[in-house]
mmCIF file of N, CA and C in Angstrom:
data_model
loop_
_atom_site.group_PDB
_atom_site.id
_atom_site.type_symbol
_atom_site.label_atom_id
_atom_site.label_comp_id
_atom_site.label_asym_id
_atom_site.label_seq_id
_atom_site.Cartn_x
_atom_site.Cartn_y
_atom_site.Cartn_z
ATOM 1 N N MET U 7 0.813 -1.343 -0.145
ATOM 2 C CA MET U 7 0.235 -0.002 0.108
ATOM 3 C C MET U 7 0.696 1.284 0.236
ATOM 4 N N GLY U 8 1.991 1.557 0.487
ATOM 5 C CA GLY U 8 2.677 2.215 0.829
ATOM 6 C C GLY U 8 3.070 2.448 -0.781
ATOM 7 N N LEU U 9 3.797 1.787 -1.756
ATOM 8 C CA LEU U 9 4.307 2.101 -2.949
ATOM 9 C C LEU U 9 2.920 2.565 -3.516
ATOM 10 N N SER U 10 2.038 1.753 -3.581
ATOM 11 C CA SER U 10 0.488 2.950 -4.242
ATOM 12 C C SER U 10 0.442 4.471 -4.003
ATOM 13 N N TYR U 11 0.480 4.439 -2.731
ATOM 14 C CA TYR U 11 0.369 5.835 -1.965
ATOM 15 C C TYR U 11 1.186 6.874 -2.457
ATOM 16 N N ALA U 12 2.817 6.069 -2.392
ATOM 17 C CA ALA U 12 3.806 6.820 -2.919
ATOM 18 C C ALA U 12 3.487 7.478 -4.989
ATOM 19 N N MET U 13 2.718 6.626 -5.241
ATOM 20 C CA MET U 13 2.600 6.853 -6.613
ATOM 21 C C MET U 13 1.885 8.050 -7.129
ATOM 22 N N ILE U 14 0.792 7.728 -6.405
ATOM 23 C CA ILE U 14 -0.330 8.414 -6.425
ATOM 24 C C ILE U 14 -0.078 10.178 -5.755
ATOM 25 N N SER U 15 0.769 9.856 -4.753
ATOM 26 C CA SER U 15 1.220 11.400 -4.436
ATOM 27 C C SER U 15 2.058 11.831 -5.512
ATOM 28 N N LYS U 16 3.484 11.157 -6.168
ATOM 29 C CA LYS U 16 4.064 11.861 -7.559
ATOM 30 C C LYS U 16 3.008 12.477 -7.734
ATOM 31 N N GLY U 17 2.240 11.490 -8.784
ATOM 32 C CA GLY U 17 1.442 11.705 -9.746
ATOM 33 C C GLY U 17 0.263 13.810 -9.626
ATOM 34 N N ARG U 18 -0.461 13.055 -7.997
ATOM 35 C CA ARG U 18 -0.569 14.738 -7.949
ATOM 36 C C ARG U 18 0.344 15.574 -8.121
ATOM 37 N N LEU U 19 1.261 15.558 -7.250
ATOM 38 C CA LEU U 19 2.454 16.903 -7.362
ATOM 39 C C LEU U 19 2.748 16.810 -8.887
ATOM 40 N N LEU U 20 2.962 16.449 -9.458
ATOM 41 C CA LEU U 20 3.473 16.100 -11.037
ATOM 42 C C LEU U 20 2.189 17.004 -11.525
ATOM 43 N N ALA U 21 1.125 16.449 -11.527
ATOM 44 C CA ALA U 21 0.084 17.133 -12.245
ATOM 45 C C ALA U 21 -0.329 18.736 -11.480
ATOM 46 N N GLY U 22 0.012 18.950 -9.941
ATOM 47 C CA GLY U 22 -0.142 20.244 -10.020
ATOM 48 C C GLY U 22 0.643 20.873 -10.431
ATOM 49 N N GLY U 23 2.276 20.705 -10.122
ATOM 50 C CA GLY U 23 3.201 21.573 -11.634
ATOM 51 C C GLY U 23 2.497 21.664 -12.904
ATOM 52 N N VAL U 24 2.099 20.854 -13.234
ATOM 53 C CA VAL U 24 2.101 20.935 -14.945
ATOM 54 C C VAL U 24 1.212 21.950 -15.092
ATOM 55 N N ILE U 25 -0.274 21.874 -14.412
ATOM 56 C CA ILE U 25 -1.107 22.845 -13.962
ATOM 57 C C ILE U 25 -1.027 24.237 -13.584
ATOM 58 N N LEU U 26 0.139 24.388 -12.737
ATOM 59 C CA LEU U 26 0.892 25.383 -12.267
ATOM 60 C C LEU U 26 1.165 26.195 -13.123
ATOM 61 N N PHE U 27 2.607 25.090 -14.183
ATOM 62 C CA PHE U 27 3.149 26.013 -15.127
ATOM 63 C C PHE U 27 2.347 26.725 -15.994
ATOM 64 N N ALA U 28 1.027 25.537 -16.602
ATOM 65 C CA ALA U 28 0.353 26.070 -17.202
ATOM 66 C C ALA U 28 -0.625 27.525 -17.072
ATOM 67 N N LEU U 29 -1.053 27.506 -15.771
ATOM 68 C CA LEU U 29 -1.671 29.208 -15.357
ATOM 69 C C LEU U 29 0.064 30.327 -15.664
ATOM 70 N N VAL U 30 0.978 30.117 -15.565
ATOM 71 C CA VAL U 30 1.971 31.047 -15.116
ATOM 72 C C VAL U 30 1.449 31.222 -16.794
ATOM 73 N N CYS U 31 1.896 29.973 -17.399
ATOM 74 C CA CYS U 31 2.577 30.489 -19.094
ATOM 75 C C CYS U 31 0.635 31.409 -19.628
ATOM 76 N N LEU U 32 -0.561 31.075 -19.187
ATOM 77 C CA LEU U 32 -1.602 31.593 -19.771
ATOM 78 C C LEU U 32 -1.186 33.145 -19.519
ATOM 79 N N VAL U 33 -1.071 33.627 -18.046
ATOM 80 C CA VAL U 33 -1.270 34.824 -17.685
ATOM 81 C C VAL U 33 -0.164 35.650 -17.987
ATOM 82 N N ALA U 34 0.917 35.033 -18.652
ATOM 83 C CA ALA U 34 2.333 35.686 -19.417
ATOM 84 C C ALA U 34 1.796 35.946 -20.762
ATOM 85 N N THR U 35 1.089 34.757 -21.520
ATOM 86 C CA THR U 35 0.440 35.022 -22.886
ATOM 87 C C THR U 35 -0.610 35.806 -22.906
ATOM 88 N N LEU U 36 -1.633 36.017 -22.006
ATOM 89 C CA LEU U 36 -2.346 36.856 -21.818
ATOM 90 C C LEU U 36 -2.021 38.534 -21.855
ATOM 91 N N ASP U 37 -1.329 38.814 -21.040
ATOM 92 C CA ASP U 37 -0.381 40.192 -20.566
ATOM 93 C C ASP U 37 0.167 40.689 -21.984
ATOM 94 N N PHE U 38 1.325 39.690 -22.068
ATOM 95 C CA PHE U 38 2.173 40.409 -23.326
ATOM 96 C C PHE U 38 1.454 40.445 -24.610
ATOM 97 N N SER U 39 0.223 39.482 -24.870
ATOM 98 C CA SER U 39 -0.462 39.413 -26.432
ATOM 99 C C SER U 39 -1.510 40.384 -26.451
ATOM 100 N N ARG U 40 -1.531 40.934 -25.217
ATOM 101 C CA ARG U 40 -2.380 42.211 -25.222
ATOM 102 C C ARG U 40 -1.216 43.905 -25.320
ATOM 103 N N GLY U 41 -0.238 43.390 -24.893
ATOM 104 C CA GLY U 41 0.396 44.630 -24.378
ATOM 105 C C GLY U 41 0.444 45.404 -23.692
ATOM 106 N N ARG U 42 1.630 46.313 -22.709
ATOM 107 C CA ARG U 42 0.767 47.112 -21.876
ATOM 108 C C ARG U 42 0.391 48.301 -22.375
ATOM 109 N N VAL U 43 -0.351 49.087 -21.669
ATOM 110 C CA VAL U 43 -0.314 50.698 -22.244
ATOM 111 C C VAL U 43 1.239 51.178 -22.632
ATOM 112 N N PRO U 44 1.611 51.885 -23.646
ATOM 113 C CA PRO U 44 2.804 51.964 -23.952
ATOM 114 C C PRO U 44 3.474 53.394 -23.152
ATOM 115 N N GLU U 45 4.048 53.230 -22.318
ATOM 116 C CA GLU U 45 4.621 55.106 -21.985
ATOM 117 C C GLU U 45 5.185 55.562 -22.966
ATOM 118 N N THR U 46 4.570 57.271 -22.571
ATOM 119 C CA THR U 46 4.650 58.112 -24.074
ATOM 120 C C THR U 46 4.627 59.767 -23.622
ATOM 121 N N THR U 47 5.658 60.175 -23.949
ATOM 122 C CA THR U 47 5.450 61.788 -23.683
ATOM 123 C C THR U 47 4.544 62.940 -25.124
ATOM 124 N N SER U 48 4.491 62.017 -26.087
ATOM 125 C CA SER U 48 3.911 62.250 -27.283
ATOM 126 C C SER U 48 2.391 62.332 -26.884
ATOM 127 N N PRO U 49 2.141 63.829 -27.357
ATOM 128 C CA PRO U 49 0.185 63.343 -27.157
ATOM 129 C C PRO U 49 -0.076 62.891 -28.804
ATOM 130 N N LEU U 50 0.929 62.666 -29.386
ATOM 131 C CA LEU U 50 0.567 62.773 -30.485
ATOM 132 C C LEU U 50 0.061 60.825 -30.466
ATOM 133 N N VAL U 51 1.146 60.538 -30.365
ATOM 134 C CA VAL U 51 1.243 59.010 -30.072
ATOM 135 C C VAL U 51 -0.165 58.308 -28.955
ATOM 136 N N GLY U 52 -0.130 58.918 -28.074
ATOM 137 C CA GLY U 52 -1.608 59.323 -27.087
ATOM 138 C C GLY U 52 -2.575 59.087 -27.769
ATOM 139 N N ASP U 53 -2.687 59.655 -28.592
ATOM 140 C CA ASP U 53 -4.130 60.086 -29.408
ATOM 141 C C ASP U 53 -4.232 58.914 -30.200
ATOM 142 N N VAL U 54 -3.363 58.602 -30.829
ATOM 143 C CA VAL U 54 -3.652 57.463 -31.897
ATOM 144 C C VAL U 54 -3.452 56.412 -30.944
ATOM 145 N N LEU U 55 -3.155 55.741 -30.079
ATOM 146 C CA LEU U 55 -3.247 54.991 -29.131
ATOM 147 C C LEU U 55 -4.534 54.469 -28.872
ATOM 148 N N ALA U 56 -5.339 55.796 -28.303
ATOM 149 C CA ALA U 56 -6.247 55.759 -27.897
ATOM 150 C C ALA U 56 -7.600 55.441 -28.567
ATOM 151 N N ALA U 57 -7.183 56.233 -30.000
ATOM 152 C CA ALA U 57 -8.297 55.582 -31.251
ATOM 153 C C ALA U 57 -8.301 54.402 -31.593
ATOM 154 N N THR U 58 -7.194 53.995 -31.342
ATOM 155 C CA THR U 58 -7.093 52.180 -31.940
ATOM 156 C C THR U 58 -6.966 51.418 -30.700
ATOM 157 N N THR U 59 -7.193 50.554 -31.688
ATOM 158 C CA THR U 59 -6.700 48.783 -30.855
ATOM 159 C C THR U 59 -5.846 48.067 -31.426
ATOM 160 N N ALA U 60 -5.258 46.781 -30.707
ATOM 161 C CA ALA U 60 -4.378 46.121 -31.064
ATOM 162 C C ALA U 60 -4.719 45.549 -32.413
ATOM 163 N N ARG U 61 -6.411 45.117 -32.389
ATOM 164 C CA ARG U 61 -6.350 44.383 -33.869
ATOM 165 C C ARG U 61 -6.851 45.221 -34.785
ATOM 166 N N GLU U 62 -7.100 46.421 -34.930
ATOM 167 C CA GLU U 62 -7.130 47.263 -36.274
ATOM 168 C C GLU U 62 -5.714 47.753 -36.826
ATOM 169 N N CYS U 63 -5.867 46.821 -37.612
ATOM 170 C CA CYS U 63 -4.551 46.786 -38.243
ATOM 171 C C CYS U 63 -4.389 47.123 -40.226
ATOM 172 N N GLY U 64 -3.900 48.183 -39.905
ATOM 173 C CA GLY U 64 -4.265 48.768 -41.530
ATOM 174 C C GLY U 64 -5.568 49.909 -41.516
ATOM 175 N N ARG U 65 -5.533 50.277 -40.410
ATOM 176 C CA ARG U 65 -6.125 51.345 -39.500
ATOM 177 C C ARG U 65 -6.248 52.501 -40.270
ATOM 178 N N ASP U 66 -6.650 53.405 -40.735
ATOM 179 C CA ASP U 66 -6.510 55.067 -41.226
ATOM 180 C C ASP U 66 -6.549 55.529 -40.452
ATOM 181 N N ALA U 67 -5.434 56.273 -39.875
ATOM 182 C CA ALA U 67 -5.032 57.519 -38.695
ATOM 183 C C ALA U 67 -4.892 59.099 -39.004
ATOM 184 N N THR U 68 -5.358 59.085 -40.163
ATOM 185 C CA THR U 68 -5.712 60.419 -41.166
ATOM 186 C C THR U 68 -6.038 61.379 -39.537
ATOM 187 N N GLU U 69 -7.175 61.465 -39.626
ATOM 188 C CA GLU U 69 -8.215 62.166 -38.833
ATOM 189 C C GLU U 69 -7.088 62.357 -37.577
ATOM 190 N N VAL U 70 -6.614 61.531 -36.811
ATOM 191 C CA VAL U 70 -6.229 61.910 -35.429
ATOM 192 C C VAL U 70 -4.698 62.294 -35.673
ATOM 193 N N VAL U 71 -4.032 62.423 -36.719
ATOM 194 C CA VAL U 71 -2.861 62.778 -36.785
ATOM 195 C C VAL U 71 -3.186 64.324 -37.380
ATOM 196 N N SER U 72 -4.341 64.548 -37.959
ATOM 197 C CA SER U 72 -4.200 65.669 -38.495
ATOM 198 C C SER U 72 -4.247 66.801 -37.380
ATOM 199 N N ARG U 73 -5.163 66.113 -36.006
ATOM 200 C CA ARG U 73 -4.976 67.705 -34.765
ATOM 201 C C ARG U 73 -3.751 67.881 -34.360
ATOM 202 N N HIS U 74 -2.685 66.956 -34.735
ATOM 203 C CA HIS U 74 -1.374 67.402 -34.505
ATOM 204 C C HIS U 74 -0.212 67.850 -35.383
ATOM 205 N N LEU U 75 -0.524 67.608 -36.670
ATOM 206 C CA LEU U 75 0.341 67.925 -38.036
ATOM 207 C C LEU U 75 -1.261 69.190 -38.474
ATOM 208 N N PRO U 76 -1.516 70.068 -38.343
ATOM 209 C CA PRO U 76 -2.458 70.326 -39.652
ATOM 210 C C PRO U 76 -1.779 71.054 -41.066
ATOM 211 N N ALA U 77 -2.643 70.968 -41.408
ATOM 212 C CA ALA U 77 -2.177 71.631 -43.312
ATOM 213 C C ALA U 77 -1.615 72.967 -42.950
ATOM 214 N N GLY U 78 -0.323 73.179 -43.485
ATOM 215 C CA GLY U 78 0.416 74.954 -42.682
ATOM 216 C C GLY U 78 0.851 74.711 -41.994
ATOM 217 N N ILE U 79 1.191 74.037 -41.182
ATOM 218 C CA ILE U 79 2.349 74.011 -40.091
ATOM 219 C C ILE U 79 3.640 73.660 -40.641
ATOM 220 N N GLU U 80 4.619 74.454 -40.629
ATOM 221 C CA GLU U 80 5.903 74.378 -40.768
ATOM 222 C C GLU U 80 6.383 73.103 -41.093
ATOM 223 N N GLN U 81 7.499 72.745 -41.879
ATOM 224 C CA GLN U 81 8.371 71.799 -42.079
ATOM 225 C C GLN U 81 9.035 71.312 -40.508
ATOM 226 N N ALA U 82 9.835 72.173 -40.148
ATOM 227 C CA ALA U 82 10.719 71.894 -38.461
ATOM 228 C C ALA U 82 9.682 71.669 -37.537
ATOM 229 N N ALA U 83 8.331 72.491 -37.848
ATOM 230 C CA ALA U 83 8.075 71.901 -36.287
ATOM 231 C C ALA U 83 7.146 70.675 -36.960
ATOM 232 N N ALA U 84 6.931 70.232 -37.882
ATOM 233 C CA ALA U 84 6.476 69.028 -38.016
ATOM 234 C C ALA U 84 7.237 67.966 -37.975
ATOM 235 N N GLU U 85 8.566 67.843 -38.590
ATOM 236 C CA GLU U 85 9.642 67.136 -37.693
ATOM 237 C C GLU U 85 9.671 67.132 -36.584
ATOM 238 N N SER U 86 9.720 68.247 -36.076
ATOM 239 C CA SER U 86 9.601 68.389 -34.408
ATOM 240 C C SER U 86 8.875 67.368 -33.505
ATOM 241 N N ILE U 87 7.670 67.445 -34.063
ATOM 242 C CA ILE U 87 6.755 66.913 -33.384
ATOM 243 C C ILE U 87 6.799 64.723 -34.276
ATOM 244 N N LEU U 88 7.564 64.528 -35.327
ATOM 245 C CA LEU U 88 7.792 63.317 -35.584
ATOM 246 C C LEU U 88 8.624 62.827 -34.440
ATOM 247 N N LYS U 89 9.577 63.594 -34.285
ATOM 248 C CA LYS U 89 10.766 63.025 -33.435
ATOM 249 C C LYS U 89 10.457 62.592 -32.152
ATOM 250 N N ALA U 90 9.503 63.435 -31.786
ATOM 251 C CA ALA U 90 9.064 63.108 -30.698
ATOM 252 C C ALA U 90 8.239 62.323 -30.505
ATOM 253 N N ALA U 91 7.657 61.662 -31.088
ATOM 254 C CA ALA U 91 6.593 60.166 -31.210
ATOM 255 C C ALA U 91 7.540 59.085 -31.019
ATOM 256 N N THR U 92 7.418 58.822 -29.743
ATOM 257 C CA THR U 92 8.354 57.383 -29.024
ATOM 258 C C THR U 92 7.515 57.034 -28.136
ATOM 259 N N ILE U 93 7.575 55.621 -27.620
ATOM 260 C CA ILE U 93 7.448 55.102 -26.616
ATOM 261 C C ILE U 93 8.334 54.658 -26.003
ATOM 262 N N VAL U 94 8.343 54.433 -24.363
ATOM 263 C CA VAL U 94 9.503 53.865 -23.608
ATOM 264 C C VAL U 94 9.256 52.220 -23.855
ATOM 265 N N PRO U 95 9.762 51.504 -24.602
ATOM 266 C CA PRO U 95 9.565 49.967 -24.562
ATOM 267 C C PRO U 95 9.361 49.342 -23.160
ATOM 268 N N PRO U 96 8.330 48.289 -22.859
ATOM 269 C CA PRO U 96 7.945 47.320 -21.947
ATOM 270 C C PRO U 96 9.987 46.509 -21.666
ATOM 271 N N GLN U 97 9.797 45.981 -20.639
ATOM 272 C CA GLN U 97 11.034 45.618 -20.063
ATOM 273 C C GLN U 97 10.704 44.127 -19.694
ATOM 274 N N PRO U 98 10.096 43.072 -20.383
ATOM 275 C CA PRO U 98 10.158 41.816 -19.918
ATOM 276 C C PRO U 98 10.848 40.881 -19.811
ATOM 277 N N TRP U 99 10.805 40.032 -19.178
ATOM 278 C CA TRP U 99 11.493 39.546 -19.205
ATOM 279 C C TRP U 99 11.826 37.787 -19.604
ATOM 280 N N PHE U 100 11.438 37.530 -20.749
ATOM 281 C CA PHE U 100 11.567 36.942 -21.701
ATOM 282 C C PHE U 100 11.196 36.929 -22.998
ATOM 283 N N TRP U 101 11.353 38.374 -23.613
ATOM 284 C CA TRP U 101 11.132 38.731 -25.137
ATOM 285 C C TRP U 101 11.823 40.020 -24.994
ATOM 286 N N THR U 102 12.500 40.318 -26.039
ATOM 287 C CA THR U 102 13.673 41.495 -26.206
ATOM 288 C C THR U 102 12.503 42.776 -27.032
ATOM 289 N N PRO U 103 12.086 43.227 -26.769
ATOM 290 C CA PRO U 103 10.964 44.257 -27.896
ATOM 291 C C PRO U 103 11.385 45.134 -28.988
ATOM 292 N N VAL U 104 10.612 45.085 -30.047
ATOM 293 C CA VAL U 104 11.446 45.574 -31.351
ATOM 294 C C VAL U 104 10.826 46.974 -31.447
ATOM 295 N N MET U 105 11.561 47.834 -31.332
ATOM 296 C CA MET U 105 11.477 49.254 -31.806
ATOM 297 C C MET U 105 12.135 49.263 -33.077
ATOM 298 N N GLU U 106 11.084 50.165 -33.995
ATOM 299 C CA GLU U 106 11.479 50.839 -35.434
ATOM 300 C C GLU U 106 11.244 52.406 -35.529
ATOM 301 N N THR U 107 12.066 53.345 -35.591
ATOM 302 C CA THR U 107 11.874 54.378 -36.212
ATOM 303 C C THR U 107 12.349 54.460 -37.089
ATOM 304 N N ALA U 108 11.856 55.188 -38.444
ATOM 305 C CA ALA U 108 12.636 55.273 -39.925
ATOM 306 C C ALA U 108 12.002 56.521 -40.527
ATOM 307 N N THR U 109 13.099 57.153 -40.854
ATOM 308 C CA THR U 109 12.297 58.588 -41.702
ATOM 309 C C THR U 109 13.096 58.520 -42.874
ATOM 310 N N THR U 110 12.201 58.813 -43.854
ATOM 311 C CA THR U 110 12.482 58.369 -45.357
ATOM 312 C C THR U 110 12.304 59.600 -46.030
ATOM 313 N N TRP U 111 13.172 60.322 -47.233
ATOM 314 C CA TRP U 111 12.632 61.775 -47.589
ATOM 315 C C TRP U 111 12.938 61.202 -49.371
ATOM 316 N N THR U 112 11.767 61.400 -50.095
ATOM 317 C CA THR U 112 11.378 61.015 -51.364
ATOM 318 C C THR U 112 11.291 62.437 -51.521
ATOM 319 N N GLY U 113 12.219 63.560 -52.437
ATOM 320 C CA GLY U 113 12.000 65.012 -53.278
ATOM 321 C C GLY U 113 11.014 65.879 -51.837
ATOM 322 N N ASP U 114 9.726 66.160 -51.957
ATOM 323 C CA ASP U 114 8.851 66.446 -51.133
ATOM 324 C C ASP U 114 8.675 66.033 -49.794
ATOM 325 N N THR U 115 8.582 64.886 -50.377
ATOM 326 C CA THR U 115 7.678 63.593 -48.808
ATOM 327 C C THR U 115 8.704 62.723 -48.131
ATOM 328 N N LEU U 116 8.010 63.343 -46.920
ATOM 329 C CA LEU U 116 8.930 62.302 -45.611
ATOM 330 C C LEU U 116 7.456 61.489 -45.209
ATOM 331 N N GLU U 117 8.385 59.688 -45.303
ATOM 332 C CA GLU U 117 7.700 58.918 -45.023
ATOM 333 C C GLU U 117 8.452 58.346 -43.619
ATOM 334 N N ALA U 118 7.325 58.917 -42.494
ATOM 335 C CA ALA U 118 8.268 57.985 -40.605
ATOM 336 C C ALA U 118 7.059 57.407 -40.712
ATOM 337 N N LEU U 119 8.011 56.094 -40.285
ATOM 338 C CA LEU U 119 7.502 55.351 -39.218
ATOM 339 C C LEU U 119 7.800 55.046 -37.988
ATOM 340 N N ARG U 120 7.062 54.631 -37.128
ATOM 341 C CA ARG U 120 7.198 54.853 -35.435
ATOM 342 C C ARG U 120 6.885 53.724 -34.978
ATOM 343 N N THR U 121 7.129 53.077 -33.760
ATOM 344 C CA THR U 121 6.732 51.936 -32.934
ATOM 345 C C THR U 121 5.626 52.919 -32.315
ATOM 346 N N ILE U 122 4.355 52.727 -32.183
ATOM 347 C CA ILE U 122 3.599 53.166 -31.604
ATOM 348 C C ILE U 122 3.320 51.703 -29.845
ATOM 349 N N LYS U 123 4.029 50.521 -30.122
ATOM 350 C CA LYS U 123 3.278 49.464 -29.248
ATOM 351 C C LYS U 123 4.008 48.479 -29.972
ATOM 352 N N THR U 124 4.467 47.675 -28.685
ATOM 353 C CA THR U 124 4.767 46.528 -29.055
ATOM 354 C C THR U 124 4.617 45.320 -27.745
ATOM 355 N N THR U 125 4.496 44.243 -28.111
ATOM 356 C CA THR U 125 4.344 42.826 -27.517
ATOM 357 C C THR U 125 5.069 41.695 -27.995
ATOM 358 N N ALA U 126 5.014 40.960 -27.455
ATOM 359 C CA ALA U 126 5.764 39.544 -27.728
ATOM 360 C C ALA U 126 5.446 38.814 -28.798
ATOM 361 N N PHE U 127 4.246 39.220 -29.517
ATOM 362 C CA PHE U 127 3.884 38.768 -30.771
ATOM 363 C C PHE U 127 4.012 39.820 -32.126
ATOM 364 N N GLY U 128 4.325 40.329 -31.816
ATOM 365 C CA GLY U 128 4.226 41.943 -32.918
ATOM 366 C C GLY U 128 4.269 43.359 -32.108
ATOM 367 N N THR U 129 4.344 44.185 -33.653
ATOM 368 C CA THR U 129 4.420 45.408 -33.128
ATOM 369 C C THR U 129 3.554 46.511 -33.888
ATOM 370 N N ASN U 130 2.854 47.281 -33.014
ATOM 371 C CA ASN U 130 2.251 48.559 -34.194
ATOM 372 C C ASN U 130 2.860 49.767 -34.395
ATOM 373 N N LEU U 131 3.077 50.153 -35.622
ATOM 374 C CA LEU U 131 3.962 50.797 -36.355
ATOM 375 C C LEU U 131 2.345 51.817 -36.500
ATOM 376 N N LEU U 132 3.202 53.355 -36.678
ATOM 377 C CA LEU U 132 2.421 54.637 -37.189
ATOM 378 C C LEU U 132 3.182 55.091 -38.386
ATOM 379 N N ARG U 133 2.689 54.725 -39.321
ATOM 380 C CA ARG U 133 2.997 55.426 -40.836
ATOM 381 C C ARG U 133 2.642 56.852 -41.071
ATOM 382 N N VAL U 134 2.984 57.838 -41.224
ATOM 383 C CA VAL U 134 3.066 58.947 -41.569
ATOM 384 C C VAL U 134 3.570 59.323 -43.016
ATOM 385 N N HIS U 135 2.848 59.846 -44.220
ATOM 386 C CA HIS U 135 3.092 60.668 -45.473
ATOM 387 C C HIS U 135 2.819 61.935 -45.262
ATOM 388 N N LEU U 136 4.078 62.646 -45.423
ATOM 389 C CA LEU U 136 3.900 63.989 -45.011
ATOM 390 C C LEU U 136 4.414 64.829 -46.565
ATOM 391 N N THR U 137 3.525 65.655 -47.280
ATOM 392 C CA THR U 137 4.145 66.066 -48.539
ATOM 393 C C THR U 137 3.925 67.951 -48.203
ATOM 394 N N PHE U 138 5.388 68.381 -47.915
ATOM 395 C CA PHE U 138 5.360 69.838 -48.129
ATOM 396 C C PHE U 138 5.681 70.639 -49.006
ATOM 397 N N GLY U 139 5.489 71.831 -49.711
ATOM 398 C CA GLY U 139 5.098 72.678 -50.683
ATOM 399 C C GLY U 139 5.832 74.171 -49.594
ATOM 400 N N ASP U 140 7.059 74.364 -49.815
ATOM 401 C CA ASP U 140 7.552 75.874 -49.752
ATOM 402 C C ASP U 140 6.920 76.216 -48.370
ATOM 403 N N GLY U 141 7.761 74.817 -47.800
ATOM 404 C CA GLY U 141 8.261 74.627 -46.071
ATOM 405 C C GLY U 141 6.894 74.424 -45.329
ATOM 406 N N LYS U 142 6.033 74.237 -46.122
ATOM 407 C CA LYS U 142 4.695 74.264 -45.219
ATOM 408 C C LYS U 142 4.267 73.012 -45.750
ATOM 409 N N LEU U 143 2.724 72.229 -44.566
ATOM 410 C CA LEU U 143 2.554 70.697 -44.897
ATOM 411 C C LEU U 143 1.394 70.961 -46.143
ATOM 412 N N ARG U 144 1.609 69.895 -46.793
ATOM 413 C CA ARG U 144 0.503 70.111 -47.968
ATOM 414 C C ARG U 144 -0.229 69.302 -47.904
ATOM 415 N N ARG U 145 0.338 67.979 -47.597
ATOM 416 C CA ARG U 145 -0.705 67.116 -47.457
ATOM 417 C C ARG U 145 -0.097 65.689 -46.443
ATOM 418 N N LEU U 146 -1.117 64.733 -46.038
ATOM 419 C CA LEU U 146 -1.052 64.158 -45.065
ATOM 420 C C LEU U 146 -1.727 63.132 -44.936
ATOM 421 N N ALA U 147 -0.977 61.845 -44.683
ATOM 422 C CA ALA U 147 -1.720 60.329 -44.941
ATOM 423 C C ALA U 147 -1.231 60.082 -43.632
ATOM 424 N N ALA U 148 -2.141 58.948 -42.907
ATOM 425 C CA ALA U 148 -1.326 58.158 -41.630
ATOM 426 C C ALA U 148 -2.163 56.995 -41.914
ATOM 427 N N GLU U 149 -1.185 56.007 -41.256
ATOM 428 C CA GLU U 149 -2.036 54.682 -41.089
ATOM 429 C C GLU U 149 -1.171 54.071 -39.790
ATOM 430 N N VAL U 150 -2.238 52.986 -38.716
ATOM 431 C CA VAL U 150 -1.637 52.065 -37.865
ATOM 432 C C VAL U 150 -1.296 50.568 -38.570
ATOM 433 N N VAL U 151 -0.148 50.127 -38.531
ATOM 434 C CA VAL U 151 0.283 48.904 -39.535
ATOM 435 C C VAL U 151 0.941 48.326 -38.238
ATOM 436 N N CYS U 152 0.656 46.870 -38.421
ATOM 437 C CA CYS U 152 0.886 45.971 -37.769
ATOM 438 C C CYS U 152 2.178 44.875 -38.153
ATOM 439 N N ARG U 153 3.088 44.379 -37.785
ATOM 440 C CA ARG U 153 4.024 43.557 -37.778
ATOM 441 C C ARG U 153 4.044 42.175 -36.842
ATOM 442 N N PHE U 154 3.882 41.175 -37.739
ATOM 443 C CA PHE U 154 4.044 40.361 -36.098
ATOM 444 C C PHE U 154 4.828 39.032 -36.790
ATOM 445 N N GLY U 155 5.129 38.684 -35.624
ATOM 446 C CA GLY U 155 6.362 38.008 -35.347
ATOM 447 C C GLY U 155 7.646 38.313 -34.723
#
């Protein structure tokens, strides 16, 4: 009887360990798949995050961005606002956040790409296209794009 009782106890202990491990994995996965609310001092990023959710990939964000970058704004001021559009990446223990920041000029058009949210499963990026003329903003287009993996 001692042998079977010991086997049952070890089986219960093993099952308890597996269940505990599964719960920890579930909580960690849910926590990091939703992503934490990014810390930012940028009003632009804050407004875009408030207007979108993680499931809205390819969402047009032109209306939200145009509140911060109105037509006619000086080029230097627009570049300054885009430069400040950053987040403080999370400091998780089991994955490394991917932060993307890129600015590309093609003639009078500026394309800026900024990470606005990062999780263990992908990132949300704000892509902004600005067209300038005579040193002032003439056209604006913005969208939230997602990259998984």
